[in-house]
Amino acid sequence: MVVFDDIQWGEETFLDLIEHVALLSTGASILLLCMARPEMSERRSTWPVTLRLEPLIDEDVDELLPERIGGTLRERIAQAAGGNPLFIEEMLAMAGEADGEVVVPPTLHALLAARLDQLETAERSVLERGSIEGEVFHRGAVQALAPEEIHVTPRLAALVRKELIRPETPMLAGEDGFRFRHLLIRDAAYESLPKATRAGLHERFASWLQTRGIELVEEDEVVGYHLEQACRYRDELGAPDDGTLAGAARRRLVAGCRRAFLRQDYVAAASLLERAAAIVPFAELGIALEADLGEALIWMGRGADALQRADAFAERAAAVGDRIGELCGRLQAGVVRLYAGTEGASEALRELVGQALPVFEAADDDVALYIADVAIYEVESVRGRMDAALEAMDRSTAHAQKAGLPSAENLGALAAMRFAGSTPVSELLEWLDEVEPRQGRDQFLRAYRAGALAMLGRFDEAREIHAASRSEASERGGGVLLANLTAFESVDLELWAGDPVAAAAFAEEGFRLHEQLGDQMFLAEAAASQARALYALDRFDEADAWAGRAAELGASDQATKEMIWRRVRAKVLAHRREQDEAERLIREAIAICDRTEMLDAQGDTYADLGEVLLLAGRVEEASAALEQALARYERKGNLVMAARTRDRLEMLREAAL
């Protein structure tokens, strides 16, 4: 029995694992148990699973063998198969093609090799060349890889008759498509090729695809993969490369990475960049791509890997006297430590930026200045200075454009700062209307559009956007993006909509997702989010416990979580009639919020001050605090909270009469 529990893999990788383990093991029946969570899509990419492999029983094996196979041959096949249906199917096919006595190979691998050995030389060559493209391949590719073979179509027809391949819908217009009857048959054909032959065929296939693959959305990824394989096999064989092949592979993989970034598919982006980094020298990957890789790893929840790469990059740059590269690597490492919730990380990063900027400016290096301004953005956003962060990201985008770097990835940050800062909701929506049509389906832009709509009371529209975004993020590997959408944006929406039960459910799931990822900064804010939702349900003791947990997690300069845990605990203490401590905490929260540029969060903090004062019977002071909250909600354009605050003020006025 083989058991895997609580595995975090992409769905395609996981299904490949199931298929390979099932067919290479002695077992053939698979029981797959997925712990269902109703709030997640049916196609999960974070799968708590139990995979159990058990052999087919003798009665099942006997049913797979036809009556014409009898005697000792039947016994030998059943014994060697070990319950594996593919073994039985291939053994029956080989027995049907054999002229004399049938030899039963001891393993599935040996059986597939023996099956291929029975093919005519030309048929085998065609099958092997098809294996270069993959499980699904095209007649034109085979012809391009076997130009000396003038009878490709008849050979393919023969292989279909022998049930090694099957016709398949082609992915390229004007082509005939085929699929190996089983992936392991493809693997056997591929592995029979010498490495030198594989290298040459991969390179030739990439050249052919570049002339035919313009209709493939993933052309860069596919071409890059085959060039990468050619590089890898040449390297294993010690064959010299002048860098042309590796450079071409790198360009294709990086182009595919850029598209993955634009659709927030950080799993794909990181994979493509890591593979590009593995086939080119250190200096050729470049500072900007190292920064991109670090960002992708952070969003995947692989902060430790991101930190290791950033530190290694800085060390390598220092070793060759590259001061700019060293500082860029240290800045990237500082950003990672910020996300890790390291105490003092924001101050250390701010000081490092101060050291780096004069060096970058003297060199007039736009790539380095781009990275420095991203670091400034991170520091300012953690401290709640969203307008300053927005200015830093605008500068970063300008430097990226001057350096010829794609800057579209920054749109998410630009949207986030507009949403959380002082930009009115109406201006945010106008900006989104301008940038979204040319950007396409961007998860960040959609998330903040949903948040803006929720502030206007358009809850159904906002819920629909968030549900679709969570589903897409889940299918792409989850990571920090899914955890944030669940723990923050979805919770805010439901609290504005007046559904604290839904808010608490999202908060609980969001914290769980962040806990799995292990990123302390977001984990602290997720704990604070849970405290808010539980307080809204009047579950005061639990809310206080989560506020305490938020206080302990992360760093003390994280403005958002430092405000929220104090606000929640202050209100709980006010309900317990511990007024002095309650007022101390809420006044601390006010001091923090007044240093930020987060209008809506300021409104929430002043509203909570009003609640604390009201619970103490200080109605006039509570009204003044609510007036402060209302002014901020109105400036932001949060119609929902403005209306709610006006209602509370009106109730206080009526009670005073």
XYZ file of C-alpha atoms in Angstrom:
657
model
C 0.000 0.000 0.000
C 1.207 3.523 -0.813
C -0.319 6.505 1.004
C 0.183 10.240 0.361
C -1.474 12.739 2.703
C -1.836 16.538 2.476
C 0.204 16.956 -0.698
C 0.331 20.364 -2.389
C 0.854 19.719 -6.081
C -0.590 21.014 -9.293
C -3.408 18.831 -10.548
C -1.656 17.745 -13.751
C 1.479 16.724 -11.836
C -0.627 14.788 -9.384
C -2.577 12.931 -12.036
C 0.688 12.049 -13.794
C 1.945 10.625 -10.511
C -1.160 8.511 -10.094
C -0.821 7.105 -13.588
C 2.868 6.303 -13.294
C 2.695 4.823 -9.802
C -0.336 2.734 -10.685
C 1.246 1.216 -13.755
C 4.745 0.754 -12.449
C 3.623 -0.800 -9.203
C 2.374 -4.311 -8.787
C -1.082 -2.895 -8.195
C -3.580 -1.815 -10.780
C -6.741 -0.849 -8.977
C -6.646 2.674 -7.585
C -8.697 4.102 -4.744
C -8.325 7.886 -4.668
C -9.877 9.763 -1.755
C -10.006 13.566 -1.943
C -11.167 15.392 1.149
C -13.885 17.627 -0.265
C -14.241 21.247 0.740
C -17.491 22.737 -0.616
C -16.036 26.238 -0.851
C -13.296 25.091 -3.247
C -13.738 24.191 -6.885
C -14.049 20.580 -7.925
C -10.688 20.741 -9.710
C -8.359 21.377 -6.811
C -4.671 22.072 -7.040
C -4.161 21.761 -3.280
C -5.190 18.163 -2.689
C -5.314 16.503 0.719
C -5.367 12.977 -0.620
C -4.957 9.358 0.194
C -3.747 7.225 -2.692
C -4.006 3.496 -2.149
C -2.712 0.979 -4.665
C -3.852 -2.622 -4.418
C -3.252 -5.509 -6.829
C -6.072 -6.986 -8.811
C -7.182 -10.267 -7.317
C -6.760 -13.494 -9.227
C -10.389 -13.482 -10.343
C -9.918 -10.039 -11.967
C -6.781 -11.209 -13.798
C -8.588 -14.287 -15.041
C -11.379 -12.119 -16.485
C -8.848 -10.045 -18.472
C -7.340 -13.128 -20.129
C -9.415 -14.560 -22.997
C -10.310 -18.244 -23.052
C -8.002 -18.898 -26.026
C -5.016 -18.298 -23.718
C -4.709 -21.388 -21.616
C -2.374 -23.796 -19.888
C 1.045 -22.725 -18.672
C 1.052 -19.553 -20.841
C -1.998 -18.296 -18.977
C -0.318 -19.003 -15.651
C 2.956 -17.321 -16.680
C 1.183 -14.171 -17.930
C -0.939 -13.920 -14.786
C 2.085 -14.374 -12.526
C 4.299 -11.863 -14.363
C 1.499 -9.283 -14.668
C 1.050 -9.047 -10.931
C -2.404 -7.620 -11.514
C -1.279 -4.925 -13.980
C -3.828 -4.596 -16.824
C -1.390 -2.853 -19.201
C 0.999 -5.805 -18.884
C -1.802 -8.186 -19.738
C -2.987 -6.122 -22.717
C 0.529 -5.833 -24.178
C 1.273 -9.491 -23.533
C -1.877 -10.485 -25.390
C -0.924 -8.222 -28.292
C 2.564 -9.734 -28.447
C 1.168 -13.247 -28.245
C -1.174 -12.479 -31.136
C 1.722 -11.283 -33.303
C 4.169 -14.062 -32.426
C 4.824 -16.911 -34.869
C 6.272 -19.387 -32.428
C 6.524 -19.933 -28.711
C 5.773 -16.852 -26.613
C 8.333 -15.741 -24.026
C 6.787 -13.885 -21.099
C 9.070 -10.994 -19.976
C 9.479 -10.612 -16.201
C 8.538 -6.890 -15.984
C 6.361 -4.342 -17.755
C 9.449 -2.426 -18.917
C 10.940 -5.567 -20.425
C 7.592 -6.411 -22.009
C 7.281 -3.019 -23.719
C 10.879 -3.245 -24.939
C 10.183 -6.702 -26.341
C 7.025 -5.422 -28.010
C 8.973 -2.650 -29.757
C 11.658 -5.150 -30.798
C 9.011 -7.033 -32.768
C 8.364 -4.003 -34.991
C 9.875 -3.577 -38.402
C 12.816 -1.160 -38.398
C 10.906 1.545 -40.295
C 7.851 1.245 -38.041
C 9.968 1.497 -34.940
C 11.778 4.551 -36.304
C 8.449 6.270 -36.951
C 7.231 5.411 -33.442
C 10.433 6.706 -31.866
C 10.229 10.005 -33.737
C 6.643 10.430 -32.676
C 7.771 9.999 -29.064
C 9.946 13.119 -29.370
C 6.868 15.341 -29.613
C 5.120 13.593 -26.742
C 2.147 11.412 -25.964
C 0.238 13.245 -28.711
C 2.124 13.857 -31.944
C 1.568 14.849 -35.586
C 2.338 13.160 -38.879
C 4.208 16.237 -40.126
C 6.534 16.179 -37.130
C 7.395 12.535 -37.761
C 8.088 13.306 -41.402
C 10.330 16.235 -40.429
C 12.278 14.037 -38.008
C 12.544 11.159 -40.492
C 13.030 12.904 -43.861
C 14.476 9.745 -45.391
C 11.239 7.819 -44.718
C 8.906 8.178 -47.695
C 6.155 5.944 -46.315
C 5.315 7.682 -43.026
C 1.533 7.461 -43.481
C 1.454 3.672 -44.118
C 3.822 3.135 -41.175
C 1.512 5.095 -38.899
C -1.468 3.097 -40.148
C 0.364 -0.121 -39.311
C 1.110 1.123 -35.806
C -2.576 1.952 -35.364
C -3.508 -1.590 -36.430
C -1.042 -2.957 -33.888
C -2.739 -0.794 -31.237
C 0.418 1.030 -30.235
C -1.021 4.378 -31.278
C -4.488 5.765 -31.991
C -5.817 8.586 -34.177
C -6.184 11.829 -32.230
C -7.607 15.270 -32.940
C -4.623 17.322 -34.186
C -3.537 20.499 -32.404
C -2.224 21.968 -35.664
C -4.363 22.741 -38.693
C -3.784 20.598 -41.757
C -2.133 17.833 -39.751
C -3.014 14.274 -38.790
C -2.829 13.708 -35.056
C -1.966 10.528 -33.153
C -1.771 9.479 -29.512
C 0.230 6.669 -27.955
C -2.189 4.116 -26.582
C -0.494 4.565 -23.248
C 2.061 7.044 -21.947
C 4.364 4.219 -20.897
C 4.495 2.990 -24.486
C 5.632 6.458 -25.512
C 8.234 6.411 -22.726
C 9.560 3.034 -23.852
C 9.946 4.272 -27.437
C 11.634 7.469 -26.281
C 14.021 5.744 -23.880
C 15.177 3.370 -26.605
C 16.781 6.327 -28.406
C 20.428 7.173 -27.619
C 20.882 10.530 -25.881
C 22.787 12.012 -28.806
C 19.925 11.102 -31.124
C 17.388 12.574 -28.721
C 19.321 15.843 -28.579
C 19.370 16.216 -32.336
C 15.718 15.247 -32.733
C 14.545 17.688 -30.055
C 16.390 20.512 -31.790
C 14.964 19.538 -35.188
C 11.453 19.285 -33.760
C 11.774 22.779 -32.268
C 12.776 24.095 -35.693
C 9.824 22.355 -37.345
C 7.378 23.629 -34.738
C 8.550 27.209 -35.226
C 7.389 26.966 -38.825
C 4.059 25.344 -37.933
C 3.247 26.298 -34.358
C 2.037 29.862 -34.738
C -1.476 28.694 -33.850
C -0.316 27.262 -30.521
C -0.856 29.590 -27.578
C 1.973 27.840 -25.731
C 4.423 27.875 -28.650
C 7.193 29.509 -26.598
C 6.804 27.004 -23.790
C 6.781 23.992 -26.140
C 9.660 25.173 -28.340
C 11.590 26.200 -25.229
C 11.089 22.753 -23.710
C 12.489 20.946 -26.733
C 15.476 23.283 -27.008
C 16.024 22.822 -23.277
C 16.002 19.032 -23.698
C 18.531 19.299 -26.504
C 20.775 21.426 -24.256
C 20.446 19.002 -21.370
C 21.372 15.936 -23.380
C 24.335 17.706 -24.998
C 25.539 18.764 -21.576
C 25.261 15.192 -20.274
C 27.255 13.989 -23.271
C 29.887 16.711 -22.839
C 29.132 18.095 -26.294
C 30.295 21.737 -26.706
C 27.734 24.486 -27.196
C 28.632 28.020 -28.224
C 25.628 29.337 -26.333
C 23.361 29.664 -29.339
C 21.123 26.755 -28.424
C 20.993 27.638 -24.722
C 20.281 31.269 -25.563
C 17.407 30.308 -27.846
C 15.964 28.021 -25.161
C 16.293 30.765 -22.549
C 14.496 33.322 -24.733
C 11.597 30.961 -25.355
C 11.256 29.934 -21.701
C 11.397 33.550 -20.544
C 8.748 34.578 -23.089
C 6.502 31.833 -21.750
C 7.230 33.023 -18.210
C 6.111 36.547 -19.072
C 2.731 35.278 -20.220
C 2.437 33.143 -17.082
C 3.087 36.244 -14.972
C 0.382 38.174 -16.799
C -2.216 35.519 -15.976
C -0.865 35.162 -12.396
C 0.160 31.547 -12.995
C 3.128 31.720 -10.636
C 3.710 27.964 -10.607
C 4.316 28.002 -14.366
C 6.302 31.252 -14.204
C 8.655 29.929 -11.529
C 9.111 26.599 -13.310
C 9.976 28.275 -16.610
C 12.429 30.708 -15.006
C 14.109 28.030 -12.895
C 14.594 25.944 -16.017
C 15.961 28.945 -17.914
C 18.373 29.631 -15.067
C 19.604 26.039 -15.147
C 20.790 26.161 -18.778
C 22.512 29.554 -18.977
C 25.483 31.015 -17.090
C 24.813 33.161 -14.013
C 25.488 36.471 -15.787
C 23.110 35.697 -18.651
C 19.939 35.266 -16.620
C 20.052 38.898 -15.545
C 19.044 40.872 -12.492
C 15.481 41.526 -13.670
C 14.750 37.849 -14.299
C 16.202 36.889 -10.924
C 13.850 39.429 -9.349
C 10.930 38.005 -11.321
C 11.808 34.502 -10.189
C 11.968 35.669 -6.585
C 8.536 37.268 -6.894
C 7.043 34.120 -8.417
C 8.490 31.985 -5.622
C 7.042 34.340 -2.995
C 3.578 34.132 -4.531
C 3.870 30.349 -4.602
C 4.649 30.350 -0.895
C 8.264 29.256 -1.485
C 9.802 32.089 0.490
C 12.754 30.006 1.697
C 13.706 29.195 -1.901
C 13.319 32.848 -2.897
C 15.601 33.939 -0.051
C 18.193 31.309 -0.906
C 18.291 32.426 -4.549
C 18.501 36.119 -3.647
C 21.334 35.571 -1.172
C 23.187 33.340 -3.644
C 22.773 35.929 -6.400
C 24.216 38.645 -4.152
C 27.168 36.442 -3.199
C 27.961 35.511 -6.800
C 27.750 39.144 -7.891
C 30.032 40.219 -5.053
C 32.532 37.505 -5.986
C 32.936 38.945 -9.491
C 32.968 42.573 -8.327
C 29.467 43.402 -9.569
C 28.389 45.970 -6.961
C 25.055 46.729 -8.640
C 24.192 43.042 -8.906
C 25.172 42.486 -5.282
C 22.955 45.335 -4.068
C 20.043 44.128 -6.211
C 20.366 40.647 -4.754
C 20.448 42.053 -1.223
C 17.371 44.182 -1.945
C 15.513 41.132 -3.216
C 16.546 39.186 -0.112
C 15.291 42.089 2.009
C 11.904 41.947 0.301
C 11.674 38.220 1.004
C 12.497 38.799 4.691
C 9.739 41.411 4.762
C 7.220 38.821 3.559
C 8.598 36.358 6.087
C 7.497 38.748 8.830
C 11.040 39.197 10.144
C 11.145 41.791 12.917
C 12.935 44.934 11.746
C 12.935 43.817 8.091
C 11.227 46.945 6.780
C 13.671 49.288 8.515
C 16.647 47.234 7.331
C 15.303 47.279 3.776
C 14.698 51.033 3.932
C 18.303 51.587 5.029
C 19.598 49.288 2.291
C 17.642 51.227 -0.330
C 19.293 54.390 0.976
C 22.711 52.804 0.363
C 21.822 51.414 -3.035
C 20.078 54.379 -4.674
C 23.166 56.611 -5.043
C 25.043 53.713 -6.655
C 22.187 52.976 -9.065
C 21.633 56.636 -9.904
C 25.340 57.224 -10.574
C 25.310 54.270 -12.985
C 21.997 55.429 -14.513
C 20.934 51.765 -14.364
C 17.179 51.590 -14.979
C 16.933 47.886 -14.129
C 18.546 48.456 -10.737
C 16.421 51.564 -10.122
C 13.349 49.501 -11.011
C 14.291 46.964 -8.330
C 15.044 49.693 -5.766
C 11.663 51.344 -6.284
C 9.925 47.976 -5.901
C 11.703 47.635 -2.548
C 10.520 51.136 -1.543
C 6.992 50.138 -2.544
C 7.166 47.062 -0.311
C 8.394 49.054 2.696
C 5.780 51.777 2.318
C 2.890 49.347 1.778
C 3.768 47.317 4.896
C 3.714 50.552 6.879
C 0.349 51.532 5.423
C 1.683 54.471 3.403
C -0.211 53.418 0.328
C 0.025 56.694 -1.582
C 3.804 56.754 -1.135
C 3.914 53.115 -2.225
C 1.857 54.018 -5.301
C 4.355 56.735 -6.227
C 7.238 54.262 -5.824
C 5.530 51.728 -8.065
C 4.833 54.401 -10.678
C 8.557 55.230 -10.693
C 9.409 51.543 -10.877
C 7.122 51.104 -13.877
C 8.767 54.065 -15.641
C 12.226 52.578 -15.083
C 11.015 49.189 -16.324
C 9.702 50.769 -19.511
C 12.982 52.647 -20.092
C 14.903 49.404 -19.603
C 12.630 47.563 -22.021
C 11.214 45.299 -19.319
C 7.580 44.222 -19.318
C 5.910 46.346 -16.637
C 2.359 44.995 -16.849
C 2.943 42.848 -13.753
C 3.048 46.064 -11.709
C -0.596 46.783 -12.473
C -1.701 44.580 -9.599
C 0.377 46.623 -7.171
C -0.897 49.869 -8.672
C -4.472 48.647 -8.221
C -3.816 47.483 -4.639
C -2.442 50.848 -3.550
C -5.329 52.725 -5.131
C -7.791 50.417 -3.417
C -6.220 50.594 0.052
C -4.984 54.196 -0.093
C -6.679 57.555 -0.491
C -7.833 57.117 -4.098
C -11.643 57.465 -4.192
C -13.589 54.416 -5.341
C -14.912 56.298 -8.374
C -11.366 57.127 -9.542
C -10.247 53.533 -8.954
C -13.068 52.233 -11.153
C -12.240 54.782 -13.876
C -8.608 53.666 -13.785
C -9.626 50.011 -13.966
C -11.902 50.750 -16.938
C -8.890 52.235 -18.682
C -6.287 49.545 -18.014
C -8.326 46.312 -17.892
C -9.336 46.180 -21.584
C -5.716 46.255 -22.745
C -4.445 44.061 -19.916
C -6.875 41.194 -20.202
C -7.981 38.851 -17.444
C -5.854 40.005 -14.518
C -6.711 38.502 -11.133
C -5.501 41.521 -9.166
C -7.436 44.032 -11.231
C -10.576 41.920 -10.939
C -10.148 41.508 -7.176
C -9.943 45.247 -6.573
C -12.806 45.916 -8.949
C -14.855 43.511 -6.855
C -13.773 45.327 -3.690
C -14.746 48.689 -5.184
C -18.138 47.334 -6.256
C -18.695 45.934 -2.768
C -18.047 49.384 -1.271
C -20.820 50.645 -3.534
C -23.185 47.927 -2.295
C -23.077 45.842 -5.488
C -22.452 42.649 -3.558
C -23.719 40.054 -6.038
C -21.416 41.350 -8.783
C -18.495 41.398 -6.372
C -19.202 37.855 -5.135
C -19.341 36.541 -8.689
C -15.932 38.047 -9.481
C -14.345 36.724 -6.290
C -15.773 33.229 -6.770
C -14.379 33.026 -10.308
C -11.012 34.384 -9.143
C -10.733 31.879 -6.298
C -11.581 29.033 -8.665
C -8.980 30.108 -11.228
C -6.323 30.665 -8.569
C -7.023 27.190 -7.188
C -6.633 25.581 -10.613
C -3.285 27.356 -11.087
C -1.783 26.023 -7.914
C -3.355 28.148 -5.194
C -0.441 29.753 -3.401
C -0.502 33.184 -1.801
C -2.922 34.599 -4.367
C -5.694 32.142 -3.437
C -4.960 32.517 0.268
C -5.176 36.324 0.043
C -8.387 36.291 -1.985
C -9.918 34.045 0.651
C -8.543 35.615 3.836
C -8.862 39.295 2.961
C -10.917 40.343 -0.072
C -13.659 37.751 0.485
C -13.855 38.528 4.206
C -14.107 42.289 3.606
C -16.879 41.769 1.079
C -18.999 39.657 3.412
C -18.528 42.019 6.359
C -19.647 44.938 4.200
C -22.581 42.840 2.992
C -23.609 42.115 6.594
C -22.953 38.357 6.465
C -20.473 37.653 9.286
C -21.089 33.899 9.077
C -19.746 33.804 5.521
C -16.951 36.187 6.509
C -15.869 33.893 9.358
C -15.882 30.850 7.057
C -13.651 32.601 4.542
C -11.390 33.892 7.312
C -10.926 30.396 8.732
C -10.132 28.908 5.327
C -7.838 31.803 4.435
C -5.828 31.381 7.625
C -5.532 27.650 6.971
C -4.185 28.298 3.478
C -1.653 30.823 4.753
C -0.625 28.478 7.550
C 0.129 25.786 4.967
C 2.270 28.260 3.024
C 4.068 29.464 6.135
C 4.460 33.135 5.192
C 4.414 35.016 8.494
C 3.449 38.486 7.250
C 0.251 37.345 5.567
C -0.379 34.784 8.300
C -0.440 37.553 10.907
C -2.894 39.586 8.841
C -5.025 36.475 8.244
C -5.228 35.936 12.014
C -6.319 39.566 12.415
C -8.939 39.055 9.703
C -10.307 36.062 11.580
C -10.489 38.117 14.765
C -12.604 40.756 12.966
C -15.026 38.181 11.592
C -15.451 36.402 14.926
C -16.113 39.690 16.701
C -18.838 40.454 14.159
C -20.463 37.162 15.251
C -20.315 38.257 18.928
C -17.886 35.411 19.633
C -15.834 37.699 21.822
C -13.542 35.218 23.567
C -12.542 33.592 20.278
C -12.069 36.985 18.664
C -9.782 38.021 21.509
C -7.748 34.823 21.165
C -7.241 35.436 17.460
C -6.340 39.070 18.121
C -3.665 37.806 20.503
C -2.388 35.401 17.899
C -2.165 38.208 15.331
C -0.201 40.308 17.818
C 2.360 37.522 18.225
C 2.759 36.738 14.527
C 4.652 38.765 11.954
C 6.495 42.010 12.644
C 5.490 44.946 14.797
C 5.648 47.418 11.901
C 2.879 45.732 9.877
C 0.379 48.569 10.074
C -2.716 46.609 9.050
C -2.452 43.773 11.538
C -1.208 46.092 14.312
C -4.332 48.213 13.923
C -6.788 45.351 13.644
C -5.707 43.251 16.628
C -5.774 46.334 18.863
C -9.211 47.345 17.560
C -10.703 43.906 18.164
C -9.177 43.439 21.595
C -10.204 46.952 22.635
C -13.839 46.244 21.754
C -13.773 42.903 23.568
C -12.322 44.574 26.669
C -14.957 47.295 26.465
C -17.655 44.601 26.549
C -15.940 43.202 29.650
C -16.039 46.671 31.235
C -12.221 46.890 31.261
C -12.461 50.400 29.929
C -9.013 51.802 30.711
C -7.166 49.042 28.859
C -9.731 49.139 26.059
C -9.227 52.844 25.521
C -5.438 52.527 25.686
C -5.447 49.952 22.900
C -7.907 51.791 20.664
C -5.928 55.022 21.064
C -2.790 53.126 20.013
C -4.680 51.893 16.947
C -5.716 55.495 16.175
C -2.087 56.630 16.414
C -1.045 53.916 13.959
C -3.860 54.599 11.504
C -3.185 58.349 11.509
C 0.344 57.614 10.246
C -1.048 55.653 7.310
C -2.740 56.721 4.105
C -5.407 54.022 4.310
C -8.662 55.971 4.278
C -11.018 53.029 4.690
C -8.917 51.457 7.456
C -8.857 54.863 9.191
C -12.645 54.958 8.963
C -12.865 51.507 10.530
C -10.509 52.483 13.356
C -12.408 55.660 14.241
C -15.688 53.721 14.060
C -14.268 51.217 16.544
C -13.143 54.093 18.787
C -16.744 55.265 18.730
C -17.930 51.786 19.745
C -15.481 51.579 22.633
C -16.520 55.027 23.885
C -20.210 54.235 23.467
C -19.855 51.058 25.552
C -18.408 53.302 28.267
C -21.465 55.547 28.061
C -19.535 58.495 26.588
C -22.077 59.265 23.886
C -20.839 62.707 22.868
C -17.237 61.515 22.400
C -18.487 58.438 20.552
C -20.456 60.667 18.171
C -17.339 62.733 17.486
C -15.364 59.591 16.681
C -18.105 58.379 14.334
C -18.074 61.744 12.586
C -14.357 61.244 11.978
C -15.078 57.785 10.580
C -17.845 59.114 8.340
C -15.589 61.799 6.894
C -13.049 59.172 5.852
C -15.632 56.782 4.418
C -17.093 59.622 2.384
C -13.672 60.684 1.078
C -12.979 57.117 0.055
C -16.411 56.652 -1.479
C -17.298 53.629 0.654
C -21.051 54.115 0.377
C -21.867 51.026 2.438
C -19.890 52.027 5.511
C -20.816 55.691 5.150
C -24.519 54.803 5.208
C -24.014 52.447 8.145
C -22.150 55.138 10.092
C -24.819 57.765 9.371
C -27.453 55.381 10.714
C -25.497 54.953 13.949
C -25.071 58.684 14.327
C -28.773 59.230 13.750
C -29.634 56.648 16.391
C -27.357 58.423 18.878
C -28.969 61.771 18.111
C -32.451 60.332 18.543
C -31.468 58.687 21.814
C -30.130 61.988 23.097
C -33.467 63.771 22.535
